[in-house]
PDB file of N, CA, C and O in Angstrom:
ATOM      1  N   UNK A 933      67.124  29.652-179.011  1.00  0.00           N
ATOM      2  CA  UNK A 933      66.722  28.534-179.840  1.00  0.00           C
ATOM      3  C   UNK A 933      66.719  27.235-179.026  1.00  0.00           C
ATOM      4  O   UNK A 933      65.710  26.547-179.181  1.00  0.00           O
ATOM      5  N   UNK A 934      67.480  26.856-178.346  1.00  0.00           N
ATOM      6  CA  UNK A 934      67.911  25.859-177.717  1.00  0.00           C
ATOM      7  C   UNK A 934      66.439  25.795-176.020  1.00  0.00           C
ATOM      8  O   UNK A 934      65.871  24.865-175.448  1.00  0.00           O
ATOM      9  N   UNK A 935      66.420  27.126-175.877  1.00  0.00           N
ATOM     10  CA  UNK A 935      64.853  27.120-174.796  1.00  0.00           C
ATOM     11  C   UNK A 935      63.750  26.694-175.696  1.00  0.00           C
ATOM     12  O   UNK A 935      63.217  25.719-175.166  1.00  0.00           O
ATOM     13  N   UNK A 936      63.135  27.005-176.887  1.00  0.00           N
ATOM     14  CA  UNK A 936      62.417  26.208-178.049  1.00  0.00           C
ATOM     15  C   UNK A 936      62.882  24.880-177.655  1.00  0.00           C
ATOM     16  O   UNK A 936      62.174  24.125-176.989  1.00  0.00           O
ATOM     17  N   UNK A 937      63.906  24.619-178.000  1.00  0.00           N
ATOM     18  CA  UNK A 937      63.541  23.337-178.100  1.00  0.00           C
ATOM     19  C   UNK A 937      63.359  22.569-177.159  1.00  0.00           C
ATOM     20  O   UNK A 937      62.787  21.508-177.411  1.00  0.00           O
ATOM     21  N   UNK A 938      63.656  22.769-176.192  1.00  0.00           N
ATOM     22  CA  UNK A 938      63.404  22.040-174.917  1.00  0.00           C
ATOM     23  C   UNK A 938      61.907  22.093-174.218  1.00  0.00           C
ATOM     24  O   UNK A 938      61.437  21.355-173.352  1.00  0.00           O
ATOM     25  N   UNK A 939      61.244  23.380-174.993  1.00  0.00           N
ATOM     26  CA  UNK A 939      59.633  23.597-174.654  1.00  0.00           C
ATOM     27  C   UNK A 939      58.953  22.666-175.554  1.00  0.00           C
ATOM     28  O   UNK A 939      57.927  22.092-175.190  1.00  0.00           O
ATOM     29  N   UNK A 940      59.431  22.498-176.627  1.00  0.00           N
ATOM     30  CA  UNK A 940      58.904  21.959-177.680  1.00  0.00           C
ATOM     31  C   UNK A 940      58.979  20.483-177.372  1.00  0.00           C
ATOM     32  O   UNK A 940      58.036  19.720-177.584  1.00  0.00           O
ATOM     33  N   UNK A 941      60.256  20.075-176.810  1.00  0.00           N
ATOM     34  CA  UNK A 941      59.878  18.324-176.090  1.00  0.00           C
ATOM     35  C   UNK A 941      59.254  17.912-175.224  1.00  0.00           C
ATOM     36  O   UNK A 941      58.961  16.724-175.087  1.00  0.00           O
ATOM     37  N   UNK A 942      58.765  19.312-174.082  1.00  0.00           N
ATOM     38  CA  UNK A 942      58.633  18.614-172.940  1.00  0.00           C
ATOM     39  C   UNK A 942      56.631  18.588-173.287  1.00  0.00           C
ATOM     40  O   UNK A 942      55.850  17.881-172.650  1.00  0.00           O
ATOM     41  N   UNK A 943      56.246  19.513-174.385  1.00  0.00           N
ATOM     42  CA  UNK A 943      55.003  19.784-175.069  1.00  0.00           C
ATOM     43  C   UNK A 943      54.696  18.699-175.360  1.00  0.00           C
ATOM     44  O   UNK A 943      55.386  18.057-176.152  1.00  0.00           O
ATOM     45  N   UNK A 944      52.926  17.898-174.479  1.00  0.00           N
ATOM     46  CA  UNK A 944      52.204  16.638-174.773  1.00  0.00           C
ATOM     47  C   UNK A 944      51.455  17.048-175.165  1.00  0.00           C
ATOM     48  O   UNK A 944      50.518  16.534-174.556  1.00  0.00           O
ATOM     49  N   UNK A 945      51.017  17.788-175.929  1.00  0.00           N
ATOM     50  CA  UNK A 945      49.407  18.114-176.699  1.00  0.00           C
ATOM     51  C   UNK A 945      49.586  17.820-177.449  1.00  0.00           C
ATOM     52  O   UNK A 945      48.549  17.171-177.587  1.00  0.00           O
ATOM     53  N   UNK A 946      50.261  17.603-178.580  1.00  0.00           N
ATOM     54  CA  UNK A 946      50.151  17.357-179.995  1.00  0.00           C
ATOM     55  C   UNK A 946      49.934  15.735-179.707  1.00  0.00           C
ATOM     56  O   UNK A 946      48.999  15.246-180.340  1.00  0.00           O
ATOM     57  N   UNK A 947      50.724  14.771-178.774  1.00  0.00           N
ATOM     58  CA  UNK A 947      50.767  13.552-178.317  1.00  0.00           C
ATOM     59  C   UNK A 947      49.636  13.310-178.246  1.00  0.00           C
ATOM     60  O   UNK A 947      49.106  12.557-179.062  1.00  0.00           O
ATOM     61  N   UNK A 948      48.841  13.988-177.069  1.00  0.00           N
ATOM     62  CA  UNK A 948      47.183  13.659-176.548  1.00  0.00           C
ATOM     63  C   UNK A 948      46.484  14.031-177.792  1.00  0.00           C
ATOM     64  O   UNK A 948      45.346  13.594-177.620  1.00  0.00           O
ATOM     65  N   UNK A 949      46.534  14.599-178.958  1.00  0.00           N
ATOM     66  CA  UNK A 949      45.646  14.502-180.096  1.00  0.00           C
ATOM     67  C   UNK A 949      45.235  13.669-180.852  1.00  0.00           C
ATOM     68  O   UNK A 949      44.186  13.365-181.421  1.00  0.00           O
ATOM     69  N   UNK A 950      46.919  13.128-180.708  1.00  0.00           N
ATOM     70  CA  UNK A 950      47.161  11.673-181.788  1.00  0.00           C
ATOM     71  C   UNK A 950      46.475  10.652-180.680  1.00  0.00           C
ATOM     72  O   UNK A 950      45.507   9.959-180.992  1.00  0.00           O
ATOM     73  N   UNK A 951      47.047  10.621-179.388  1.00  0.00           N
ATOM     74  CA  UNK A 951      45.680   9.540-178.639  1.00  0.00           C
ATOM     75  C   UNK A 951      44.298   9.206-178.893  1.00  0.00           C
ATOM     76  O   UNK A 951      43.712   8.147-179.115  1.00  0.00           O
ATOM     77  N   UNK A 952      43.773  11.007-178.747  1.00  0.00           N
ATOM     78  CA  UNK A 952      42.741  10.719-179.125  1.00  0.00           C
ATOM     79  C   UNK A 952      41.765  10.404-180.406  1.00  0.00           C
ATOM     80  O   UNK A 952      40.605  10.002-180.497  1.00  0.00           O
ATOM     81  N   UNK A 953      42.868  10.807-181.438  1.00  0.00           N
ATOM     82  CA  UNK A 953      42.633  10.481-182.749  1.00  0.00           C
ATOM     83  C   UNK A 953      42.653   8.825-182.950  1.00  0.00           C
ATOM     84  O   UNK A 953      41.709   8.345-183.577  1.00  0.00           O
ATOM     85  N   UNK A 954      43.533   8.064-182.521  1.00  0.00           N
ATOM     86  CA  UNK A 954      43.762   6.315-182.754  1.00  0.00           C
ATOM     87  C   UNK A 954      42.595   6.125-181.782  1.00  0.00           C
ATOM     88  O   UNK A 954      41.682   5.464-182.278  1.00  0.00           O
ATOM     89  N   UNK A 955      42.355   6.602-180.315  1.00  0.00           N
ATOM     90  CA  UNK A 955      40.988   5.677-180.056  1.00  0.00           C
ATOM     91  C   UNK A 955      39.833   6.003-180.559  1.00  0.00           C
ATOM     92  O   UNK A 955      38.922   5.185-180.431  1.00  0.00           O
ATOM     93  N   UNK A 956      39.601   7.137-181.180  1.00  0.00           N
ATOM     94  CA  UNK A 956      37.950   7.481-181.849  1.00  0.00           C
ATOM     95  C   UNK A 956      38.295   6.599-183.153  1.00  0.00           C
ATOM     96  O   UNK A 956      37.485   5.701-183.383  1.00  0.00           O
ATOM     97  N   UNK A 957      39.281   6.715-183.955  1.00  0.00           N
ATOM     98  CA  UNK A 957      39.321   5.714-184.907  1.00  0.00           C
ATOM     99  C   UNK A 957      39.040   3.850-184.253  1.00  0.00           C
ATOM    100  O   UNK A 957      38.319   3.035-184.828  1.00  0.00           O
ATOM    101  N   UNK A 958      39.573   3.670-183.384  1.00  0.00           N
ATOM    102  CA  UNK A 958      39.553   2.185-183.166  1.00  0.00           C
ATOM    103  C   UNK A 958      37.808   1.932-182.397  1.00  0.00           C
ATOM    104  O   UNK A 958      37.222   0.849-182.417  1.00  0.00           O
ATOM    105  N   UNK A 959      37.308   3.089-181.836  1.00  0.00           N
ATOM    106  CA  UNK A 959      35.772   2.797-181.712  1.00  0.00           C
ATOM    107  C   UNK A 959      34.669   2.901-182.754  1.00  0.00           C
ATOM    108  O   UNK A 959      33.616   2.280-182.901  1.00  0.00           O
ATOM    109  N   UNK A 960      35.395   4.133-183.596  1.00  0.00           N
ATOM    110  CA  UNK A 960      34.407   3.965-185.176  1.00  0.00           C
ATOM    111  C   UNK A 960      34.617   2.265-186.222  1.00  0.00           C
ATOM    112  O   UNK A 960      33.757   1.571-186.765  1.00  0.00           O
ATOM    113  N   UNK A 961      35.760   2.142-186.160  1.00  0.00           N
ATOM    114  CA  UNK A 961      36.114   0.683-186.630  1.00  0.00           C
ATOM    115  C   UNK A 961      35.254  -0.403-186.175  1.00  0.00           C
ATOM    116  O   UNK A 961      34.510  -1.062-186.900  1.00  0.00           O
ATOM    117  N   UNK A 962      35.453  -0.569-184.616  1.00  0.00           N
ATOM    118  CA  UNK A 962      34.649  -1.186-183.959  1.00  0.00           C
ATOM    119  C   UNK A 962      33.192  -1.199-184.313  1.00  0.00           C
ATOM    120  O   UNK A 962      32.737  -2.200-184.867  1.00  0.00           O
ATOM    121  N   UNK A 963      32.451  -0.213-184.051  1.00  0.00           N
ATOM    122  CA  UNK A 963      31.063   0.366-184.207  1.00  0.00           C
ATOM    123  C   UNK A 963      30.877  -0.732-186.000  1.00  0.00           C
ATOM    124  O   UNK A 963      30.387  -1.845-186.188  1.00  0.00           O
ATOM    125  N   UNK A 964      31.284  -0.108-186.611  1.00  0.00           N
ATOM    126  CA  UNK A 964      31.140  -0.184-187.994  1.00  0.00           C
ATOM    127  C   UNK A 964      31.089  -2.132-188.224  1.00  0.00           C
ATOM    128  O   UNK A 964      30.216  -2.766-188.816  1.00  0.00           O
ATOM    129  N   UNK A 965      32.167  -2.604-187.623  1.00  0.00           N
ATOM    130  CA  UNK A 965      32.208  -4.257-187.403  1.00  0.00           C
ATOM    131  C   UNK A 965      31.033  -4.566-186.676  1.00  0.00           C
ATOM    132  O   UNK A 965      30.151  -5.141-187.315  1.00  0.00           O
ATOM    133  N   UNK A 966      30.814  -4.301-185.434  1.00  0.00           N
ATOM    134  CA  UNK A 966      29.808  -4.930-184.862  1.00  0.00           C
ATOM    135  C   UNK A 966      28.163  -4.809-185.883  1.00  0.00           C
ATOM    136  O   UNK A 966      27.243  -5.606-186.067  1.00  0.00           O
ATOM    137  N   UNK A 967      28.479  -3.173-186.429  1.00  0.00           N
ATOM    138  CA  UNK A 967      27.154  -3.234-187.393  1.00  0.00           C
ATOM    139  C   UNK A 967      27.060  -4.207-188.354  1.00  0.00           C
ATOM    140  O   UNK A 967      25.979  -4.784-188.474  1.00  0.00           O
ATOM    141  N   UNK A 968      27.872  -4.467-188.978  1.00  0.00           N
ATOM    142  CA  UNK A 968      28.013  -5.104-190.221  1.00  0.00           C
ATOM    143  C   UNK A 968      27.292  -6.871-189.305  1.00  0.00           C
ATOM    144  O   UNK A 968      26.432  -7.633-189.747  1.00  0.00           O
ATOM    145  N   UNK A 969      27.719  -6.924-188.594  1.00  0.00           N
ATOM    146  CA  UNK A 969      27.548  -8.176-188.034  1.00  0.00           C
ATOM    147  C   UNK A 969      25.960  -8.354-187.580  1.00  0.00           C
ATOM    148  O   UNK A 969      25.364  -9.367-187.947  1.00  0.00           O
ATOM    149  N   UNK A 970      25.524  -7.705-187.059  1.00  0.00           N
ATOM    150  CA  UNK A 970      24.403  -7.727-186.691  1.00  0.00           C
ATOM    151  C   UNK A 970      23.002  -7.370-187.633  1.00  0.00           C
ATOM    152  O   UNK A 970      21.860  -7.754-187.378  1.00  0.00           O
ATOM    153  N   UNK A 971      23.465  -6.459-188.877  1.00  0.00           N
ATOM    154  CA  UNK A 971      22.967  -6.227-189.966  1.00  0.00           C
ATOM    155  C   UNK A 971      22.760  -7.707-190.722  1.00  0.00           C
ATOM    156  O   UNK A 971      21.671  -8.013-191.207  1.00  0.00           O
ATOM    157  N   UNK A 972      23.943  -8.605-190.769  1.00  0.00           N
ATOM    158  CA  UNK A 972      23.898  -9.841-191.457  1.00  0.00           C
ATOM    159  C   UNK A 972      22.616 -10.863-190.946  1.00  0.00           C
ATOM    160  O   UNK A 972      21.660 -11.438-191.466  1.00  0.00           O
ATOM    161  N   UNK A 973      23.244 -10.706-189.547  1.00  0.00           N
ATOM    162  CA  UNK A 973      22.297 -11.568-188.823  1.00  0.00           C
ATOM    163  C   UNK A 973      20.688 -11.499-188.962  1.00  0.00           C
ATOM    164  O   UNK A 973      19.823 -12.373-189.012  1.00  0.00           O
ATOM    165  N   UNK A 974      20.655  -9.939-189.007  1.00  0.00           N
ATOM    166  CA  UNK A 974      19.148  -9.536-188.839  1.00  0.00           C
ATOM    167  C   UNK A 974      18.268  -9.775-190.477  1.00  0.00           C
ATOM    168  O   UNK A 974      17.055  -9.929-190.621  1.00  0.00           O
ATOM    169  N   UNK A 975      19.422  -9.736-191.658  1.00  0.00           N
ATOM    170  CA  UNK A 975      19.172 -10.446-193.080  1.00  0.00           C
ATOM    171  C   UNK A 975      18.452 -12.057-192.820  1.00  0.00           C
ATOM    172  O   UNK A 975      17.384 -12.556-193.173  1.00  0.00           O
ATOM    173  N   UNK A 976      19.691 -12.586-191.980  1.00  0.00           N
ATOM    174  CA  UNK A 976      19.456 -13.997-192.498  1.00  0.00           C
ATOM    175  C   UNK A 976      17.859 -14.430-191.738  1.00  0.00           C
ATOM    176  O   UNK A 976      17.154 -15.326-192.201  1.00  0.00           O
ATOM    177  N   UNK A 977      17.481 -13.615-190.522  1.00  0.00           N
ATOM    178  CA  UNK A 977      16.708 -13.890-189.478  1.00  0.00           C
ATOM    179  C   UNK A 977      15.575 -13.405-190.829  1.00  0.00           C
ATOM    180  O   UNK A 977      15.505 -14.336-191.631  1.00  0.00           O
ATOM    181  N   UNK A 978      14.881 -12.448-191.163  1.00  0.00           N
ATOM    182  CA  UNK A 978      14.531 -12.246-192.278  1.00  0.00           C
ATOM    183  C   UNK A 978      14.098 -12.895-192.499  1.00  0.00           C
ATOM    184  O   UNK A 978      12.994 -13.279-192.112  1.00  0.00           O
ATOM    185  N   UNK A 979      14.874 -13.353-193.319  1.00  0.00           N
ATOM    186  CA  UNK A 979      14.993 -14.543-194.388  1.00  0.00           C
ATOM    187  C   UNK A 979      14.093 -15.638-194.172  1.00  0.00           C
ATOM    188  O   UNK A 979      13.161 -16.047-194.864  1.00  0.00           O
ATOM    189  N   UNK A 980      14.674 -16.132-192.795  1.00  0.00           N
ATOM    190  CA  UNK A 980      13.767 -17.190-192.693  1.00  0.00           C
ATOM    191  C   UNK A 980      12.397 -17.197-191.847  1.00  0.00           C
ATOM    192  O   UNK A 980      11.816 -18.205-191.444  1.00  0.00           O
ATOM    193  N   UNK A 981      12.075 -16.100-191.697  1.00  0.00           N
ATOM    194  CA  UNK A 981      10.831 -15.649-191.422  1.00  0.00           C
ATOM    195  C   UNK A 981       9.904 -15.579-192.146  1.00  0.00           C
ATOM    196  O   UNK A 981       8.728 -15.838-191.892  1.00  0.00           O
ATOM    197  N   UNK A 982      10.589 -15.049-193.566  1.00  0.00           N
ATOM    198  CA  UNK A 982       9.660 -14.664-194.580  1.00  0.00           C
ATOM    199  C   UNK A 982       9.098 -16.020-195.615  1.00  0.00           C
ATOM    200  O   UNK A 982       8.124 -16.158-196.354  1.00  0.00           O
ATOM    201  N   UNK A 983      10.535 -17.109-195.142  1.00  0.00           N
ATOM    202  CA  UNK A 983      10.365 -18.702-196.001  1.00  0.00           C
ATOM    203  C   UNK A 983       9.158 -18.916-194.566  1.00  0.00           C
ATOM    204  O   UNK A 983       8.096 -18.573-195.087  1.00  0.00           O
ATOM    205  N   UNK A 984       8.988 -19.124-193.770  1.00  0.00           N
ATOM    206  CA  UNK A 984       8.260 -19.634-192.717  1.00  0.00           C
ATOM    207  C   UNK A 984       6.644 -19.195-192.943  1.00  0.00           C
ATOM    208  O   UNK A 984       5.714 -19.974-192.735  1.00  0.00           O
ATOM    209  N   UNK A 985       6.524 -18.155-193.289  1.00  0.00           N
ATOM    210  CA  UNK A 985       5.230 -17.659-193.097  1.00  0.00           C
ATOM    211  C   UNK A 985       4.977 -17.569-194.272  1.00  0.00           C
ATOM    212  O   UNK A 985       3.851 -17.082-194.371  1.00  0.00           O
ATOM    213  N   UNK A 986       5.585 -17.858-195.640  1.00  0.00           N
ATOM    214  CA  UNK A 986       5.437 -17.751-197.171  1.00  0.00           C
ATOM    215  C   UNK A 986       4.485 -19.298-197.242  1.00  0.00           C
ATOM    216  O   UNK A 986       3.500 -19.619-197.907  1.00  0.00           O
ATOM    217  N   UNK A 987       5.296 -20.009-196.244  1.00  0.00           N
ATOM    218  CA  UNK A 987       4.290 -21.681-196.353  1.00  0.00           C
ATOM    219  C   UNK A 987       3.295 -21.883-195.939  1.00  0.00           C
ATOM    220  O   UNK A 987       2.810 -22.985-196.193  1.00  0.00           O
ATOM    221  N   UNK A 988       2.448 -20.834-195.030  1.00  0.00           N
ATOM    222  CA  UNK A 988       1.604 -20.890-193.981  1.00  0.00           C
ATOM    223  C   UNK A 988       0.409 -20.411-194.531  1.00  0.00           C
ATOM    224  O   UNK A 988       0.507 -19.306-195.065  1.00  0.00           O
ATOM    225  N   UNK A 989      -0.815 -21.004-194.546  1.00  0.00           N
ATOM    226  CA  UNK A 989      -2.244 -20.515-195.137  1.00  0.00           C
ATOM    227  C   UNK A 989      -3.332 -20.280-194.195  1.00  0.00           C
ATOM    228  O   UNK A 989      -3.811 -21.075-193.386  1.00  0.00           O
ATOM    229  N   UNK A 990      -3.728 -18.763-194.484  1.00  0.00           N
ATOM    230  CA  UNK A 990      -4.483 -18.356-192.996  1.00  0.00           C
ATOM    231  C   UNK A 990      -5.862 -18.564-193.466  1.00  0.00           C
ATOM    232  O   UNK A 990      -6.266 -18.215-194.576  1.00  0.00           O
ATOM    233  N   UNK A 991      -6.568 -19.156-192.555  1.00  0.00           N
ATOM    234  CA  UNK A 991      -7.856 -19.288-193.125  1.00  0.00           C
ATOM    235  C   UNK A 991      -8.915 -18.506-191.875  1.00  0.00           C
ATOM    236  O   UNK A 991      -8.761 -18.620-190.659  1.00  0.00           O
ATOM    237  N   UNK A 992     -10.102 -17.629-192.650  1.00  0.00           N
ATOM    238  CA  UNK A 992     -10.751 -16.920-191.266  1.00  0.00           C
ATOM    239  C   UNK A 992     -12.062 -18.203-190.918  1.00  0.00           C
ATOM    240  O   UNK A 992     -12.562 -19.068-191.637  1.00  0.00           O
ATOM    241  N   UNK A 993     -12.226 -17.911-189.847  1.00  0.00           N
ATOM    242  CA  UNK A 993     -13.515 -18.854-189.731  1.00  0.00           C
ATOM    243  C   UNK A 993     -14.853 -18.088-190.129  1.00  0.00           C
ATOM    244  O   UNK A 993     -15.198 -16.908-190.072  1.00  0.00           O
ATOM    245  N   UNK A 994     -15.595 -19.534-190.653  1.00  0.00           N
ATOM    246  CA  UNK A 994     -16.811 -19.517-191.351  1.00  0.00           C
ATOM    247  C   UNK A 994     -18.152 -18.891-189.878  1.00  0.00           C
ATOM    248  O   UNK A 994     -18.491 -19.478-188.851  1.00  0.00           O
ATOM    249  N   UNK A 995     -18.502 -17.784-190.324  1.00  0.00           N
ATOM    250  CA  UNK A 995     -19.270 -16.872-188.812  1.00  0.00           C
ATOM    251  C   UNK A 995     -20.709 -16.646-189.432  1.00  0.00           C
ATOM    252  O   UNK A 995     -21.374 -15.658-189.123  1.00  0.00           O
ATOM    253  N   UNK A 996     -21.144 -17.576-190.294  1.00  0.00           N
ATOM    254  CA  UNK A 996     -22.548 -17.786-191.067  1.00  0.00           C
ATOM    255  C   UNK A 996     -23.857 -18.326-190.105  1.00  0.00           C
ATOM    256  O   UNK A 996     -24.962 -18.512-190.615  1.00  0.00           O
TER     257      UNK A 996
END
């Protein structure tokens, strides 16, 4: 029992799982923020594209 347990402490895999579990979480987090951010931006850009060219009157020329 006592060889268990001493295999069982000196055992880093379960460790390196949880590593790699907190950094795929802290890059999906990431990912997800930067989207949100750039999603906003690309709204507001939109936005005022659509006020810009909503004012604008195209006229074709007269080819008589």
């Amino acid at each position: 029992m006592i060889k268990f347990i001493k295999n069982f402490r000196k055992d880093e895999d379960g460790a390196v799982t949880v590593d790699w579990v907190v950094l795929t979480a802290a890059v999906v987090a990431l990912a997800a923020i930067a989207y949100n951010q750039v999603q906003t931006g690309a709204s507001a850009l939109a936005g005022n594209i659509s006020s810009s060219l909503s004012g604008i009157t195209v006229t074709t020329p007269n080819t008589n």
